[in-house]
mmCIF file of C-alpha atoms and ligand atoms in Angstrom:
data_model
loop_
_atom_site.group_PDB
_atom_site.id
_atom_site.type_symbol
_atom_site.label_atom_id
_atom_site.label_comp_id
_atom_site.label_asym_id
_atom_site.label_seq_id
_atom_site.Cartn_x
_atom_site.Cartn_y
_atom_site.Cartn_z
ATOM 1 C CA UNK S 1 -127.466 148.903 -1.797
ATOM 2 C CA UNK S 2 -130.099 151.116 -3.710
ATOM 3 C CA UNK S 3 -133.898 149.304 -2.759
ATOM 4 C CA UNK S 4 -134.364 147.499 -6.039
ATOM 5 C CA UNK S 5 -136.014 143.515 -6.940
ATOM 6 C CA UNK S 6 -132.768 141.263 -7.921
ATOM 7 C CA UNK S 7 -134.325 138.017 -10.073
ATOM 8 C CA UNK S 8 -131.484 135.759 -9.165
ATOM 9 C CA UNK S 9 -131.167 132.313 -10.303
ATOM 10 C CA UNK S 10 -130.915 129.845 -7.583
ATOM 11 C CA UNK S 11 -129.313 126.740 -10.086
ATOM 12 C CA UNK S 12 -130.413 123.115 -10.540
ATOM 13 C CA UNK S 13 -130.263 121.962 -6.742
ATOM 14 C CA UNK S 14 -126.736 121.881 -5.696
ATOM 15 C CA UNK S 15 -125.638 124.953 -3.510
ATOM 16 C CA UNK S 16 -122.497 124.697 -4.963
ATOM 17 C CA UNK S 17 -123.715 126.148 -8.449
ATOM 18 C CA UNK S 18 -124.728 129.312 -6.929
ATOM 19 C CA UNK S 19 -122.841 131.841 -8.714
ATOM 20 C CA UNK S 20 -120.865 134.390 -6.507
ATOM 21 C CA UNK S 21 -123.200 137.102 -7.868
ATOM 22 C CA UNK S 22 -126.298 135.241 -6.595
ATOM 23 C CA UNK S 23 -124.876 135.139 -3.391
ATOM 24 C CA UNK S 24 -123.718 138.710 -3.203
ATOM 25 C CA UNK S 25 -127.003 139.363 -3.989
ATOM 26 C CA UNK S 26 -128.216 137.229 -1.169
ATOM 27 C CA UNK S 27 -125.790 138.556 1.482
ATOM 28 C CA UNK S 28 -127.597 141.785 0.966
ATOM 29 C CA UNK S 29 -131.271 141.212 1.258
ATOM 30 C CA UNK S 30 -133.844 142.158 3.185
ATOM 31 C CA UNK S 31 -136.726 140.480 1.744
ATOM 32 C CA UNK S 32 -136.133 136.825 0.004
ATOM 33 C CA UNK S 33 -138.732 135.360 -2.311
ATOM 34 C CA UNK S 34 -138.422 131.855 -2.263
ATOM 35 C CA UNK S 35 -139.400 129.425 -4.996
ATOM 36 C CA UNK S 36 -140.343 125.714 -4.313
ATOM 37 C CA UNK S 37 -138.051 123.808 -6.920
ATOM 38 C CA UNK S 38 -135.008 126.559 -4.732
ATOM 39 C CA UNK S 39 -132.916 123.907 -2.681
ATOM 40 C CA UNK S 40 -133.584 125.778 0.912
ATOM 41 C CA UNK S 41 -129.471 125.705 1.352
ATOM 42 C CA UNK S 42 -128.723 128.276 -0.360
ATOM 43 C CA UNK S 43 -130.795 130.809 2.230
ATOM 44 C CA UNK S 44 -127.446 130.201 4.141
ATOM 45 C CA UNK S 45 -126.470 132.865 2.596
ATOM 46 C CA UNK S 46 -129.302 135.275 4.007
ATOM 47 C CA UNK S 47 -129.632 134.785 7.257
ATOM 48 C CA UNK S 48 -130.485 138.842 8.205
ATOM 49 C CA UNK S 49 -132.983 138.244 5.743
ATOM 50 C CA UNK S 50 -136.937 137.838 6.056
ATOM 51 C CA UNK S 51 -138.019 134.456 3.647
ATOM 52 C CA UNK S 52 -140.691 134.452 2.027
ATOM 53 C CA UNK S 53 -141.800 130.846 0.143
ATOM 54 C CA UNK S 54 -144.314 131.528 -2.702
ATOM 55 C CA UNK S 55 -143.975 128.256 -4.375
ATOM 56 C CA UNK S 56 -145.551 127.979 -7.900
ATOM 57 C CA UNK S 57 -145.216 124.129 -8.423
ATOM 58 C CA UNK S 58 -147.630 122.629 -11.223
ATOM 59 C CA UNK S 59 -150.659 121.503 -10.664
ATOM 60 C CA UNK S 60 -150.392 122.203 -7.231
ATOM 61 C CA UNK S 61 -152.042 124.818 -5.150
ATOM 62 C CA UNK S 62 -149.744 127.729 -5.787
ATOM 63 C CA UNK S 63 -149.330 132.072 -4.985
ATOM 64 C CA UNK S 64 -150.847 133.588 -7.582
ATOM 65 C CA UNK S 65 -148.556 135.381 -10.017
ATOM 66 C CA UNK S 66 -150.012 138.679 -9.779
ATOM 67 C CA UNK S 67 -149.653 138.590 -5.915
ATOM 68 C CA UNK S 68 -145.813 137.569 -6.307
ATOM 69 C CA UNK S 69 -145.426 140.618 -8.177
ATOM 70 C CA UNK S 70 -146.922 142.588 -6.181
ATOM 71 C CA UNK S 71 -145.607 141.378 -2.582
ATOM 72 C CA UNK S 72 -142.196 142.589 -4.364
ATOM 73 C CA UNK S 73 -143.496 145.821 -5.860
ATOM 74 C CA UNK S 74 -144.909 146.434 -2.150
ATOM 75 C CA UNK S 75 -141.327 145.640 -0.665
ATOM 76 C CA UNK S 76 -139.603 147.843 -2.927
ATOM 77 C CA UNK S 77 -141.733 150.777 -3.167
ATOM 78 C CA UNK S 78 -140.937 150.491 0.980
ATOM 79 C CA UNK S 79 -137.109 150.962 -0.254
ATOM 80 C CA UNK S 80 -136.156 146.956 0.803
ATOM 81 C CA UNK S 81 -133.577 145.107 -1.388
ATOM 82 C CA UNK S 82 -135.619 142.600 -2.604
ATOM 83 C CA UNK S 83 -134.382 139.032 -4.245
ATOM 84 C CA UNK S 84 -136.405 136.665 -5.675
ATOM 85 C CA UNK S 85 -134.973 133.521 -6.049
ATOM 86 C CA UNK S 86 -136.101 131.208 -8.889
ATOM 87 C CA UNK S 87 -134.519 127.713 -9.381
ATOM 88 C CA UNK S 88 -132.177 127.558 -12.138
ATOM 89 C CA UNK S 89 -132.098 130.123 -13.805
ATOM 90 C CA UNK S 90 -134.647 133.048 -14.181
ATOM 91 C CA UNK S 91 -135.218 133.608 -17.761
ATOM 92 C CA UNK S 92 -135.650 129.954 -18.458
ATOM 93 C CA UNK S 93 -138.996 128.971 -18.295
ATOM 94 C CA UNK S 94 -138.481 131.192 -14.992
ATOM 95 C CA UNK S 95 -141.128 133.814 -16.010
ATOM 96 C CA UNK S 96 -137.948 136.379 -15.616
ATOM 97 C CA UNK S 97 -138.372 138.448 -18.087
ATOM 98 C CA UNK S 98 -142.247 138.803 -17.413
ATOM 99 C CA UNK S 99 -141.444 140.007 -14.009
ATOM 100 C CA UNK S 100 -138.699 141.935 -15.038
ATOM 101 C CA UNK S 101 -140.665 144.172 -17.808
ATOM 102 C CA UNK S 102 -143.437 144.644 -14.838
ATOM 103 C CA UNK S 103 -141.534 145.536 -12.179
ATOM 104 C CA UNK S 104 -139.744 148.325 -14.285
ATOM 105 C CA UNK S 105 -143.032 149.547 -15.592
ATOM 106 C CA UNK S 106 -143.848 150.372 -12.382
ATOM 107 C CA UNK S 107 -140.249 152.351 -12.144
ATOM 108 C CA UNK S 108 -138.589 149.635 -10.265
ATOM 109 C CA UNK S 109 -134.774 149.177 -10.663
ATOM 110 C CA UNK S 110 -134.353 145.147 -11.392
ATOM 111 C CA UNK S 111 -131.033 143.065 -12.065
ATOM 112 C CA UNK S 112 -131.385 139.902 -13.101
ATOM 113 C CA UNK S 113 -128.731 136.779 -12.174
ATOM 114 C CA UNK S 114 -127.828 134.430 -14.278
ATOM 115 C CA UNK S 115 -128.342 130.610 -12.678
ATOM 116 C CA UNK S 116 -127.540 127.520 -13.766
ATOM 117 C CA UNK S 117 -130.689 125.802 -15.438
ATOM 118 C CA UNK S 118 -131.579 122.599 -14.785
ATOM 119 C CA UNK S 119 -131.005 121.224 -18.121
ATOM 120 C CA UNK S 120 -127.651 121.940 -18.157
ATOM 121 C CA UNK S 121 -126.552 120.726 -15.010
ATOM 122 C CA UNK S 122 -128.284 117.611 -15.326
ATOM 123 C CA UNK S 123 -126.779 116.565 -18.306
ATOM 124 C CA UNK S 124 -123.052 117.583 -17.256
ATOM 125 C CA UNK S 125 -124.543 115.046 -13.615
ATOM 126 C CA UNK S 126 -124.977 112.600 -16.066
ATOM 127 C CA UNK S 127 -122.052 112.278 -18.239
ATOM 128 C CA UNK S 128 -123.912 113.845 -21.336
ATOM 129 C CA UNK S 129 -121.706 116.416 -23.222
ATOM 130 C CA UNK S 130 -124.683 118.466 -25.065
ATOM 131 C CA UNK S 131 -122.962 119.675 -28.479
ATOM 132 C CA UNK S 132 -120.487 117.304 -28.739
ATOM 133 C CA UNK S 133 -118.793 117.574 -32.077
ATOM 134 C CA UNK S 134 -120.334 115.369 -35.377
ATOM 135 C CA UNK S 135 -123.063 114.142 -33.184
ATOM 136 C CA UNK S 136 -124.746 117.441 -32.608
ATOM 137 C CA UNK S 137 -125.218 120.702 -34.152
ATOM 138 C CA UNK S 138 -126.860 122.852 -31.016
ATOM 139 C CA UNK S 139 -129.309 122.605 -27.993
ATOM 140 C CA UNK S 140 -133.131 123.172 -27.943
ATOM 141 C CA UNK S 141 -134.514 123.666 -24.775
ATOM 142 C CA UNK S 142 -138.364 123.731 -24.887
ATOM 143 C CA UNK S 143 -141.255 123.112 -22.470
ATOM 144 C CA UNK S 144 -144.254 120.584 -23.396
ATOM 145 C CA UNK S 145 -146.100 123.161 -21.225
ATOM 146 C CA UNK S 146 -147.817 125.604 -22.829
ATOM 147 C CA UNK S 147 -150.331 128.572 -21.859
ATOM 148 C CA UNK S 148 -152.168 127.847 -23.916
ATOM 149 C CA UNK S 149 -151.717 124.152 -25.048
ATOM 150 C CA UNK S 150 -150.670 124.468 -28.292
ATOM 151 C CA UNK S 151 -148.494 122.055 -29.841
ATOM 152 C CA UNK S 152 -144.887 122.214 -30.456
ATOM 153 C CA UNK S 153 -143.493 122.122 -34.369
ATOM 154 C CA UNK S 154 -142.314 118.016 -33.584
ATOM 155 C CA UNK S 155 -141.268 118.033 -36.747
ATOM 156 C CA UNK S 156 -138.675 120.675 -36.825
ATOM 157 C CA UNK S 157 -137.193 119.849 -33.588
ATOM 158 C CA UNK S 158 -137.125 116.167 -35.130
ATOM 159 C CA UNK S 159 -135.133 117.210 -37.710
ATOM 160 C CA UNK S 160 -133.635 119.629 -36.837
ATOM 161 C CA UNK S 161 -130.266 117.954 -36.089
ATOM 162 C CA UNK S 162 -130.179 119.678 -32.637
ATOM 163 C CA UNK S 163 -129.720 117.647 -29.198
ATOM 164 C CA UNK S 164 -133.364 118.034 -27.434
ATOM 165 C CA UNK S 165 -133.699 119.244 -23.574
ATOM 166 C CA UNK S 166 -137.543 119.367 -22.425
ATOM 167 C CA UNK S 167 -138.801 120.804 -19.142
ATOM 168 C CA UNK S 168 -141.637 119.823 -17.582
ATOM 169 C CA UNK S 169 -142.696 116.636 -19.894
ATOM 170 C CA UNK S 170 -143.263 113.927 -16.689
ATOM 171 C CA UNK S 171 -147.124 114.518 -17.021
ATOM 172 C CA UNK S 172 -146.949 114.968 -21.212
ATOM 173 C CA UNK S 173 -144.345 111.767 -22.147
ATOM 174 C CA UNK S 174 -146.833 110.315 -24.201
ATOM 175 C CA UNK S 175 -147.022 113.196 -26.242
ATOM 176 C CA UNK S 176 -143.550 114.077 -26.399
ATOM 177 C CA UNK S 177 -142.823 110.285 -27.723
ATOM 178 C CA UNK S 178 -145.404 110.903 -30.489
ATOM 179 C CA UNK S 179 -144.489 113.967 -32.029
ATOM 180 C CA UNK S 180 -141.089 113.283 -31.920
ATOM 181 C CA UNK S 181 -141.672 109.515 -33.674
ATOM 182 C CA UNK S 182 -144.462 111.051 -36.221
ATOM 183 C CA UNK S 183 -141.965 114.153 -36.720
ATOM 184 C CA UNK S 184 -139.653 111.596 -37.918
ATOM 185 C CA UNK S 185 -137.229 110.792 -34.967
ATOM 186 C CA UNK S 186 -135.747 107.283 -35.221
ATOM 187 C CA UNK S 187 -137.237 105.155 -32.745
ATOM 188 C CA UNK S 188 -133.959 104.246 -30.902
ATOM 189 C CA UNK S 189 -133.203 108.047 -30.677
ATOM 190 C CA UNK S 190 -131.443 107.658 -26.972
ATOM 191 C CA UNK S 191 -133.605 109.138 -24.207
ATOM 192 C CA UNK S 192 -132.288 110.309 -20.688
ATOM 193 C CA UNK S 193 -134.774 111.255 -18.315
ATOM 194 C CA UNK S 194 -133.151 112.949 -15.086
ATOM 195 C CA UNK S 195 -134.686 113.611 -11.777
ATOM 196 C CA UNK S 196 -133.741 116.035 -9.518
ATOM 197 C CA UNK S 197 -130.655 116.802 -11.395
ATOM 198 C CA UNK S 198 -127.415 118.071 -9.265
ATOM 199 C CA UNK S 199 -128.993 116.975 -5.991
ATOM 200 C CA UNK S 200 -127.975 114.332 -3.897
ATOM 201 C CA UNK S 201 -131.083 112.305 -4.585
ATOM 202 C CA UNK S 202 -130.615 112.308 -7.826
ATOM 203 C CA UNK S 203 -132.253 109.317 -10.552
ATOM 204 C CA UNK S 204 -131.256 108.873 -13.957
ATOM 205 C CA UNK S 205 -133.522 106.837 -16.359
ATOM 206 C CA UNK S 206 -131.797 105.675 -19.644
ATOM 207 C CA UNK S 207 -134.417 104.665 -22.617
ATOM 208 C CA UNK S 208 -135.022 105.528 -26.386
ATOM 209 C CA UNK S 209 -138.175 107.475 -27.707
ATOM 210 C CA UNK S 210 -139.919 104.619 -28.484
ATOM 211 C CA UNK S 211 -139.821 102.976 -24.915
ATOM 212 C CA UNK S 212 -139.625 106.350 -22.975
ATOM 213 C CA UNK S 213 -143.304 106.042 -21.668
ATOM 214 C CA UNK S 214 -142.949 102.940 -20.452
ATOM 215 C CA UNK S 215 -139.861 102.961 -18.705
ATOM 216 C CA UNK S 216 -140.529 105.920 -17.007
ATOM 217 C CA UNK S 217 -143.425 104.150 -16.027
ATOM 218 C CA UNK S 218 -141.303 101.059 -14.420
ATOM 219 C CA UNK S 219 -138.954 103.499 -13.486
ATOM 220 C CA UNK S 220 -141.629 105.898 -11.465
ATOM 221 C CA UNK S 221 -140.223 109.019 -13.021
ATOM 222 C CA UNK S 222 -141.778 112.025 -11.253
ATOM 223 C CA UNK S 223 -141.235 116.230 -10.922
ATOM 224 C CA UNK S 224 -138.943 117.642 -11.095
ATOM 225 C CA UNK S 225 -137.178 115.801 -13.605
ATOM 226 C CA UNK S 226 -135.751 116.985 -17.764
ATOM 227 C CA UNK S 227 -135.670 115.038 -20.644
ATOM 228 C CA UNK S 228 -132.282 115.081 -22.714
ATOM 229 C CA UNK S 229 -133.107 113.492 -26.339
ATOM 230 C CA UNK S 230 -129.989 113.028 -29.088
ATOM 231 C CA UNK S 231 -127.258 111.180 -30.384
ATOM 232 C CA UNK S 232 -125.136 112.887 -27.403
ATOM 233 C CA UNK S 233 -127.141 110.695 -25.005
ATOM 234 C CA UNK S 234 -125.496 107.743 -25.982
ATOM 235 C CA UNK S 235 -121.654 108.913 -26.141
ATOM 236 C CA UNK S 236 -121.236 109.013 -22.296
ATOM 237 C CA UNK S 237 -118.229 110.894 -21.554
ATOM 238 C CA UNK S 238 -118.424 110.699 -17.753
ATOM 239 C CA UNK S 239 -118.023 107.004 -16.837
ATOM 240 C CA UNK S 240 -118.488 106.795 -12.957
ATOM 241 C CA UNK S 241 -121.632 109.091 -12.810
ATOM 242 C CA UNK S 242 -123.766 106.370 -15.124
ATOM 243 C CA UNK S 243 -121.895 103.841 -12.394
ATOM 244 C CA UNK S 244 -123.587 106.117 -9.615
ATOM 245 C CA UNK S 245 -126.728 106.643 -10.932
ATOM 246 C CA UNK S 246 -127.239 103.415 -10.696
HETATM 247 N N1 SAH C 301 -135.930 128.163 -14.376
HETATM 248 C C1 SAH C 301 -135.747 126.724 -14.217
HETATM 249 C C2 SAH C 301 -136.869 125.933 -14.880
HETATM 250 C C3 SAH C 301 -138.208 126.149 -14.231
HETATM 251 S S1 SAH C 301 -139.473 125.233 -15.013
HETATM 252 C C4 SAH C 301 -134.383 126.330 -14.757
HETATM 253 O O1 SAH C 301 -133.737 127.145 -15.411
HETATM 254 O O2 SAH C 301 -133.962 125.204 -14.493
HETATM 255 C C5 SAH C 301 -139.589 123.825 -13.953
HETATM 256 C C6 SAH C 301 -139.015 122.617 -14.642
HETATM 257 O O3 SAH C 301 -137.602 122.673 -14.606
HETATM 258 C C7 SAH C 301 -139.362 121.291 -14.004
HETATM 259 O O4 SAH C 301 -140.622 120.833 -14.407
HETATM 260 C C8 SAH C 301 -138.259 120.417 -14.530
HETATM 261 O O5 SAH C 301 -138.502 120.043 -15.869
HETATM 262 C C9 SAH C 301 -137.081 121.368 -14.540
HETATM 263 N N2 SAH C 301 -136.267 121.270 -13.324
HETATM 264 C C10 SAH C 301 -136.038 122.214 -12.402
HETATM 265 N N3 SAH C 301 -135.184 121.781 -11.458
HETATM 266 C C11 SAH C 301 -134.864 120.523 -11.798
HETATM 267 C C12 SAH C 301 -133.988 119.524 -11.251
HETATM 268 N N4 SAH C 301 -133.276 119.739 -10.154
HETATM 269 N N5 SAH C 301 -133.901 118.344 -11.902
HETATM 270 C C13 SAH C 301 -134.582 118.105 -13.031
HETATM 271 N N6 SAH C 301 -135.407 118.995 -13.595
HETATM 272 C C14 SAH C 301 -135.544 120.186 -12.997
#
């Protein structure tokens, strides 16, 4: 294989939603770049490989971005097949694309790999069947992480007849729950919040907006976990996963 950076979506947790590209990919590297929320199985599939963690985990200490990218340009420029594994996949709030547009601006060959994002798999986990027909037009997957803190349009995604998936809202709940309710979400919009979606440990918290806060607060919700917010939440199409879940 040509020396080039793969960006290669590790999925949700469970090795099992690798894809068969990822772990072509992975049978063939030299150098692995290992992100924290990657479930450490799936290096299985590397073991010629050198691993190297750079976990980027919020609000905890964390490699800086620039030096990620250029630990890979280094490895490359050396003619190493290079994969960096993100969880999920890489061009969802994965900084992909970023990393992809830098590394070939500095004339190195990139292929990005689909994974399976968190969002989706945790819903499917948890018996929640995204668009299903008449109850919901689409998906929205947003962050209530920003750069630079701005605020999302709560109204619009309120309204907008759309079932809701947020990333990273454990530490922003509160703010989530009142954009959403001022935006002009019903109160008893149903709410799941899912923890470490796909993986064995699993947790599944079932609310609506207007008691999300607090029963993630009984609950002890914590990272990584996604909110899924719509109609769809309440259909349940998957019977014996809600019975696992507990
Ligand atoms: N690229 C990743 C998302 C990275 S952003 C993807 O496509 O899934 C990190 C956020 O993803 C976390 O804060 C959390 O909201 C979500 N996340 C990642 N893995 C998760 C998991 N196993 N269960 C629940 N949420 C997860």
């Amino acid at each position: 294989m040509n020396a080039k950076v793969w960006l290669v979506g590790a999925g949700p947790g469970d090795p099992e939603l690798l894809t068969l590209k990822a772990v072509r990919a992975l049978q063939q590297a030299e150098i692995v770049m290992i992100d924290d929320l990657v479930n450490p199985a799936v290096l299985e599939h590397c073991p010629q490989a050198r691993v190297i963690a750079v976990g980027k985990r919020g609000g905890c200490r964390s490699t800086p971005q620039a030096f990620i990218q250029r630990l890979m340009l280094r490895h490359a420029r050396q003619g190493r097949c290079v994969v960096r594994l993100k969880g999920g996949d890489p061009c969802i709030f994965g900084r992909g694309g970023e990393e992809a547009l830098w590394l070939q601006g500095h004339g190195i060959e990139v292929e990005l790999v689909n994974g399976i994002t968190a969002g989706l798999a945790g819903a499917t986990r948890c018996g929640i069947s995204l668009t299903s027909r008449g109850l919901s037009r689409g998906v929205t997957l947003v962050t209530a992480h920003t750069q630079d803190d701005s605020e999302l349009n709560w109204a619009a995604l309120a309204q907008g007849g759309t079932t809701l998936v947020v990333y990273m809202g454990v530490a922003r709940l509160e703010q989530i729950r009142r954009g959403l309710l001022d935006g002009g979400m019903a109160a008893g919009m149903p709410v799941a919040m899912i923890e470490n979606a796909s993986l064995p440990q699993q947790r599944e918290c079932r609310s609506d907006v207007a008691a999300m806060v607090k029963d993630a607060q009984v609950f002890g919700l914590r990272s990584p976990a996604i909110l899924v917010i719509g109609d769809v939440v309440g259909e349940q199409v998957m019977q014996e996963w809600v019975a696992e879940a507990g």
